[in-house]
Short mmCIF file of C-alpha atoms in Angstrom, two decimals:
data_model
loop_
_atom_site.label_atom_id
_atom_site.label_comp_id
_atom_site.label_asym_id
_atom_site.label_seq_id
_atom_site.Cartn_x
_atom_site.Cartn_y
_atom_site.Cartn_z
CA MET A 1 -47.01 106.53 -58.28
CA SER A 2 -47.19 103.04 -59.80
CA VAL A 3 -44.27 101.79 -61.99
CA ASP A 4 -43.02 98.36 -63.03
CA VAL A 5 -39.56 98.64 -61.64
CA THR A 6 -37.26 101.01 -59.51
CA ALA A 7 -33.77 101.25 -60.58
CA ILE A 8 -31.60 101.72 -57.33
CA VAL A 9 -27.97 103.02 -57.32
CA PRO A 10 -26.01 103.54 -54.00
CA VAL A 11 -23.38 106.24 -54.39
CA ARG A 12 -20.72 108.22 -52.43
CA ASN A 13 -18.55 111.01 -53.90
CA ARG A 14 -18.66 109.61 -57.39
CA ARG A 15 -20.17 112.71 -59.02
CA ASP A 16 -18.97 112.18 -62.62
CA ARG A 17 -19.36 108.43 -62.67
CA MET A 18 -22.90 108.69 -61.22
CA LEU A 19 -23.82 111.14 -63.82
CA ARG A 20 -22.77 108.71 -66.60
CA CYS A 21 -24.75 105.95 -64.81
CA LEU A 22 -27.75 108.21 -64.58
CA ASP A 23 -27.57 109.06 -68.20
CA ALA A 24 -27.60 105.34 -69.00
CA LEU A 25 -30.62 104.72 -66.80
CA LEU A 26 -32.54 107.67 -68.18
CA ALA A 27 -32.01 106.00 -71.70
CA GLN A 28 -33.69 102.76 -70.68
CA ASP A 29 -36.35 101.57 -73.24
CA HIS A 30 -38.75 100.38 -70.68
CA PRO A 31 -41.84 102.36 -70.54
CA SER A 32 -42.61 102.16 -66.65
CA TYR A 33 -39.84 102.81 -64.31
CA GLU A 34 -38.25 105.27 -61.75
CA ILE A 35 -34.72 105.91 -60.61
CA LEU A 36 -33.75 106.05 -57.02
CA VAL A 37 -30.24 107.31 -56.16
CA LEU A 38 -29.25 106.52 -52.52
CA ASP A 39 -26.57 109.09 -51.50
CA ASN A 40 -24.30 107.75 -48.79
CA GLY A 41 -23.05 111.11 -47.41
CA SER A 42 -21.54 112.50 -50.49
CA THR A 43 -19.55 115.64 -50.05
CA ASP A 44 -18.91 116.52 -53.72
CA GLY A 45 -22.29 117.52 -54.82
CA THR A 46 -23.33 114.04 -56.18
CA GLY A 47 -26.87 114.30 -55.20
CA GLU A 48 -27.49 117.86 -56.35
CA ALA A 49 -25.75 117.01 -59.69
CA CYS A 50 -28.17 114.09 -60.22
CA LEU A 51 -31.29 116.25 -59.56
CA ALA A 52 -29.99 118.79 -62.00
CA ARG A 53 -29.26 116.16 -64.78
CA ALA A 54 -32.66 114.79 -64.34
CA ALA A 55 -34.69 117.98 -64.48
CA GLY A 56 -37.40 117.76 -67.16
CA ALA A 57 -36.68 113.99 -67.73
CA ARG A 58 -39.67 111.81 -68.54
CA VAL A 59 -38.48 109.35 -65.85
CA PRO A 60 -39.04 110.24 -62.17
CA VAL A 61 -35.69 110.46 -60.29
CA ARG A 62 -35.41 110.61 -56.54
CA VAL A 63 -32.28 111.35 -54.55
CA VAL A 64 -32.52 110.14 -50.96
CA ARG A 65 -29.56 110.55 -48.52
CA ILE A 66 -29.00 107.40 -46.50
CA GLU A 67 -25.89 106.74 -44.73
CA GLY A 68 -24.59 103.25 -43.54
CA THR A 69 -23.13 100.09 -44.79
CA LEU A 70 -24.07 99.06 -48.44
CA GLY A 71 -26.27 96.37 -47.24
CA TYR A 72 -28.25 98.71 -45.01
CA ILE A 73 -28.54 101.28 -47.88
CA ARG A 74 -29.85 98.79 -50.41
CA ASN A 75 -32.40 97.42 -47.96
CA ARG A 76 -33.64 100.81 -47.09
CA GLY A 77 -33.82 101.53 -50.94
CA ALA A 78 -35.90 98.46 -51.47
CA GLU A 79 -38.37 99.72 -48.78
CA LEU A 80 -38.68 103.01 -50.61
CA ALA A 81 -39.00 101.62 -54.10
CA ALA A 82 -42.42 102.11 -55.68
CA GLY A 83 -41.81 99.34 -58.36
CA ARG A 84 -42.99 95.68 -58.38
CA TYR A 85 -39.50 94.95 -59.09
CA VAL A 86 -36.17 96.49 -57.72
CA ALA A 87 -33.15 96.65 -59.98
CA PHE A 88 -29.70 97.32 -58.39
CA THR A 89 -26.58 98.58 -60.18
CA ASP A 90 -23.60 100.69 -59.06
CA SER A 91 -22.45 104.27 -59.78
CA ASP A 92 -19.33 102.82 -61.74
CA CYS A 93 -21.78 101.14 -64.23
CA MET A 94 -23.82 101.93 -67.24
CA PRO A 95 -26.78 99.63 -68.01
CA ARG A 96 -27.41 99.10 -71.85
CA PRO A 97 -30.87 100.36 -72.81
CA SER A 98 -32.55 97.06 -72.68
CA TRP A 99 -31.40 96.16 -69.31
CA LEU A 100 -34.59 96.70 -67.38
CA SER A 101 -37.04 95.64 -70.10
CA THR A 102 -35.23 92.21 -70.41
CA ALA A 103 -35.30 91.68 -66.75
CA VAL A 104 -38.96 92.71 -66.44
CA ARG A 105 -40.04 90.47 -69.22
CA ALA A 106 -38.29 87.31 -67.63
CA LEU A 107 -39.92 88.13 -64.11
CA ASP A 108 -43.31 88.70 -65.71
CA GLU A 109 -43.28 85.54 -67.53
CA ASP A 110 -42.09 83.24 -64.54
CA PRO A 111 -43.76 83.94 -61.13
CA GLY A 112 -41.33 81.42 -59.58
CA LEU A 113 -38.44 83.70 -60.32
CA GLY A 114 -37.46 85.62 -57.33
CA PHE A 115 -34.76 87.61 -59.06
CA VAL A 116 -32.60 87.66 -62.19
CA CYS A 117 -28.88 88.35 -62.74
CA GLY A 118 -27.49 89.72 -66.00
CA ARG A 119 -24.16 89.91 -67.94
CA THR A 120 -21.59 92.37 -66.86
CA VAL A 121 -18.81 93.35 -69.16
CA ALA A 122 -15.92 95.74 -68.93
CA GLU A 123 -16.09 99.08 -70.82
CA GLU A 124 -12.91 98.44 -72.44
CA GLU A 125 -10.11 95.78 -72.44
CA PRO A 126 -8.02 96.17 -69.28
CA VAL A 127 -4.32 96.96 -70.16
CA GLU A 128 -2.84 96.11 -66.95
CA LEU A 129 -3.04 93.05 -64.54
CA TRP A 130 -4.21 95.13 -61.61
CA ALA A 131 -6.98 97.04 -63.31
CA ARG A 132 -10.23 97.46 -61.31
CA THR A 133 -13.42 96.26 -63.07
CA VAL A 134 -16.23 93.64 -62.81
CA GLN A 135 -16.86 91.06 -65.40
CA VAL A 136 -19.64 88.53 -65.14
CA PRO A 137 -19.80 86.50 -68.31
CA ARG A 138 -22.07 83.80 -66.89
CA PHE A 139 -23.94 82.90 -63.82
CA SER A 140 -21.57 82.95 -60.74
CA TYR A 141 -23.75 82.42 -57.59
CA ARG A 142 -22.39 85.61 -56.20
CA PHE A 143 -25.47 87.67 -57.20
CA GLU A 144 -23.42 90.78 -58.06
CA SER A 145 -25.30 93.74 -56.97
CA CYS A 146 -23.96 95.84 -60.08
CA ASN A 147 -26.49 93.79 -62.13
CA VAL A 148 -29.49 92.09 -60.28
CA VAL A 149 -33.15 92.60 -60.21
CA PHE A 150 -35.40 91.31 -57.49
CA ARG A 151 -39.02 90.73 -57.19
CA ALA A 152 -39.83 93.52 -54.66
CA GLU A 153 -42.18 91.42 -52.50
CA ALA A 154 -39.63 88.59 -52.35
CA LEU A 155 -36.71 90.89 -51.28
CA ARG A 156 -38.71 92.61 -48.62
CA ALA A 157 -39.91 89.33 -47.06
CA SER A 158 -36.21 88.07 -46.94
CA ALA A 159 -33.25 89.03 -44.78
CA GLY A 160 -32.09 91.01 -47.69
CA PHE A 161 -28.64 92.23 -48.08
CA ASP A 162 -26.40 91.64 -45.20
CA GLU A 163 -26.19 94.97 -43.21
CA VAL A 164 -23.33 93.97 -40.87
CA ILE A 165 -20.52 93.16 -43.13
CA GLY A 166 -20.41 96.30 -45.19
CA ASP A 167 -18.85 96.29 -48.70
CA GLY A 168 -18.25 92.75 -49.70
CA TRP A 169 -20.47 89.63 -50.08
CA GLU A 170 -23.59 91.43 -48.63
CA ASP A 171 -25.18 90.82 -52.20
CA THR A 172 -24.36 87.19 -52.03
CA ALA A 173 -26.06 86.87 -48.72
CA ALA A 174 -29.18 88.41 -50.24
CA GLY A 175 -29.31 85.98 -53.08
CA PHE A 176 -28.82 82.81 -50.95
CA ASP A 177 -31.51 83.97 -48.55
CA LEU A 178 -34.07 84.00 -51.27
CA LEU A 179 -32.95 80.65 -52.49
CA THR A 180 -33.41 79.25 -49.04
CA ARG A 181 -37.10 80.56 -49.17
CA GLY A 182 -37.81 78.64 -52.34
CA TRP A 183 -37.43 81.27 -54.95
CA ARG A 184 -35.46 80.60 -58.13
CA VAL A 185 -33.13 82.72 -59.91
CA ALA A 186 -32.21 83.05 -63.70
CA PHE A 187 -29.28 84.39 -65.55
CA LEU A 188 -30.13 86.58 -68.48
CA PRO A 189 -27.20 87.21 -71.03
CA ASP A 190 -29.10 89.90 -72.79
CA ALA A 191 -29.45 92.02 -69.52
CA VAL A 192 -26.21 93.81 -69.98
CA VAL A 193 -24.35 96.29 -67.58
CA VAL A 194 -21.17 98.00 -68.72
CA HIS A 195 -18.64 98.35 -65.81
CA ASP A 196 -15.86 101.17 -66.02
CA VAL A 197 -12.16 100.27 -66.03
CA THR A 198 -9.84 102.03 -63.54
CA TYR A 199 -6.22 101.59 -62.38
CA PRO A 200 -6.05 102.24 -58.53
CA GLY A 201 -2.67 100.35 -58.16
CA PHE A 202 -1.47 97.23 -56.79
CA TRP A 203 -1.73 98.00 -53.02
CA TRP A 204 -5.26 99.16 -53.43
CA HIS A 205 -6.15 95.69 -54.48
CA VAL A 206 -4.18 94.22 -51.47
CA ARG A 207 -6.02 96.53 -49.02
CA ARG A 208 -9.31 95.62 -50.48
CA GLU A 209 -8.75 91.98 -50.46
CA GLN A 210 -9.23 92.21 -46.62
CA ARG A 211 -13.05 92.43 -47.27
CA GLN A 212 -12.93 88.75 -48.14
CA GLN A 213 -13.01 87.91 -44.61
CA ASN A 214 -16.71 88.79 -44.81
CA LEU A 215 -17.38 85.51 -46.82
CA ALA A 216 -16.94 83.53 -43.54
CA ARG A 217 -20.05 85.17 -42.25
CA VAL A 218 -22.16 84.36 -45.29
CA VAL A 219 -20.90 80.81 -45.34
CA ARG A 220 -21.95 80.43 -41.58
CA ARG A 221 -25.47 81.76 -42.33
CA TYR A 222 -25.79 79.83 -45.64
CA PRO A 223 -23.80 76.61 -45.70
CA GLU A 224 -24.79 76.00 -49.18
CA VAL A 225 -22.26 78.70 -50.16
CA ARG A 226 -19.45 76.24 -49.44
CA ARG A 227 -20.74 73.83 -52.12
CA ARG A 228 -21.49 76.54 -54.81
CA LEU A 229 -18.55 78.87 -54.40
CA LEU A 230 -15.74 77.31 -52.61
CA PHE A 231 -13.06 75.08 -53.99
CA ALA A 232 -13.25 71.79 -51.86
CA ARG A 233 -15.68 73.55 -49.65
CA VAL A 234 -12.81 75.45 -47.73
CA PHE A 235 -10.65 77.38 -50.23
CA PHE A 236 -11.49 80.72 -51.66
CA HIS A 237 -10.46 79.30 -55.18
CA MET A 238 -8.14 76.54 -56.67
CA ARG A 239 -5.08 79.09 -56.51
CA SER A 240 -5.51 79.75 -52.91
CA ALA A 241 -5.33 75.93 -52.41
CA ALA A 242 -2.24 75.74 -54.54
CA CYS A 243 -0.68 78.61 -52.69
CA LEU A 244 -1.24 77.01 -49.31
CA LEU A 245 0.11 73.68 -50.62
CA ALA A 246 3.17 75.39 -51.81
CA LEU A 247 3.92 77.06 -48.53
CA GLY A 248 3.49 73.71 -46.69
CA ALA A 249 5.77 72.04 -49.18
CA LEU A 250 8.46 74.78 -48.63
CA ALA A 251 8.25 74.26 -44.96
CA ALA A 252 8.49 70.45 -45.30
CA GLY A 253 11.21 70.58 -47.92
CA ARG A 254 14.13 71.02 -45.53
CA ARG A 255 13.56 67.39 -44.31
CA ARG A 256 11.82 65.82 -47.36
CA ARG A 257 13.07 67.01 -50.67
CA ARG A 258 10.26 65.14 -52.47
CA ALA A 259 7.88 67.48 -50.77
CA LEU A 260 9.08 70.30 -53.04
CA TRP A 261 7.15 68.90 -55.95
CA ALA A 262 4.07 70.22 -54.25
CA VAL A 263 5.15 73.73 -55.12
CA LEU A 264 4.68 73.01 -58.90
CA PRO A 265 0.86 73.59 -59.16
CA TYR A 266 1.25 77.18 -57.60
CA ALA A 267 4.46 77.87 -59.60
CA LEU A 268 2.38 77.27 -62.76
CA PHE A 269 -0.11 79.90 -61.68
CA LEU A 270 2.81 82.32 -61.09
CA LEU A 271 4.34 81.54 -64.55
CA ARG A 272 1.07 82.71 -66.20
CA VAL A 273 1.83 86.38 -65.42
CA ARG A 274 5.55 85.98 -66.85
CA HIS A 275 7.16 89.11 -65.28
CA PRO A 276 9.06 88.46 -62.12
CA ARG A 277 7.76 91.55 -60.37
CA GLU A 278 4.25 90.65 -61.11
CA MET A 279 4.87 87.11 -59.83
CA ALA A 280 5.94 88.57 -56.48
CA ARG A 281 2.88 90.84 -56.44
CA LEU A 282 0.59 87.88 -57.10
CA LEU A 283 2.18 86.04 -54.10
CA VAL A 284 1.76 89.07 -51.94
CA PHE A 285 -1.90 89.33 -52.92
CA ASP A 286 -2.57 85.65 -52.27
CA LEU A 287 -0.97 85.79 -48.91
CA ALA A 288 -3.16 88.88 -48.02
CA LEU A 289 -6.22 86.82 -49.18
CA HIS A 290 -5.06 83.98 -46.70
CA VAL A 291 -4.84 86.51 -43.81
CA ALA A 292 -8.35 87.77 -44.61
CA MET A 293 -9.62 84.25 -44.69
CA LEU A 294 -8.09 83.43 -41.25
CA ARG A 295 -9.38 86.62 -39.80
CA GLY A 296 -12.87 85.86 -41.00
CA SER A 297 -12.67 82.32 -39.87
CA ALA A 298 -11.64 83.43 -36.26
CA ARG A 299 -14.31 86.13 -36.27
CA TYR A 300 -17.23 84.14 -37.56
CA ARG A 301 -16.19 80.73 -36.46
CA SER A 302 -16.36 79.37 -39.95
CA LEU A 303 -13.36 77.80 -41.44
CA LEU A 304 -12.07 79.23 -44.78
CA ILE A 305 -8.60 79.35 -46.19
#
């Protein structure tokens, strides 16, 4: 079977969300594509439900059971893909109908493009600070796997998605590897994926923040990540730098009162959330990030804060 593009979705135990994603993929306006669902050991009937939903569809749908890290699963999916291009999204996403055609057109027109990223929007406006969703309004250099389309030959010839670190930054590694091989990337605002919005709770976010330690491995493999993604090439973002500065100022303030002025930048970040409880939560969240960064720095011998 020859098709232009293979749309790949890894999934584990997200039956209802995956069916919404599948419906959106089946509604794509591109004339030549297939859908490849990679079932990472689901026990809720996700794979069977996808096959039942796709019965009689004009678009070929395959469900393959592959277990492992997200990087491993995505790389195996690229090997199984029949398309000249491989498009990745996630089971909690719904690509708009022109998603594939927009990406394929850009890749067809420019042979130097190794891959393209698109715009990702929230399904609805989050009503809580600790909502879970993904929004990518502009090019981020993170190469978010919820909305990225590769030239198949380029991805297969590269190191691909990082298979060691699991969930978190494995897609960034894939993007930077292609860049080091001379491929270019483009951002397509019209290649839109809609991401759902859920509310798993504050402590879910704190636990999930530990995956940020994976960034140290990516930085060690691809030093350019420091310049493109990190604040002052060391800090995760400006707020993490302000947090560390504030902690240092509080420690030094006992002896030098003037040092307490250094708390002000971080205090301004906290004041944006207004509610005292949320300020405390934001501090806990940022401290969890610092712990993750230090763990990653020690594990992969690449300093991040």
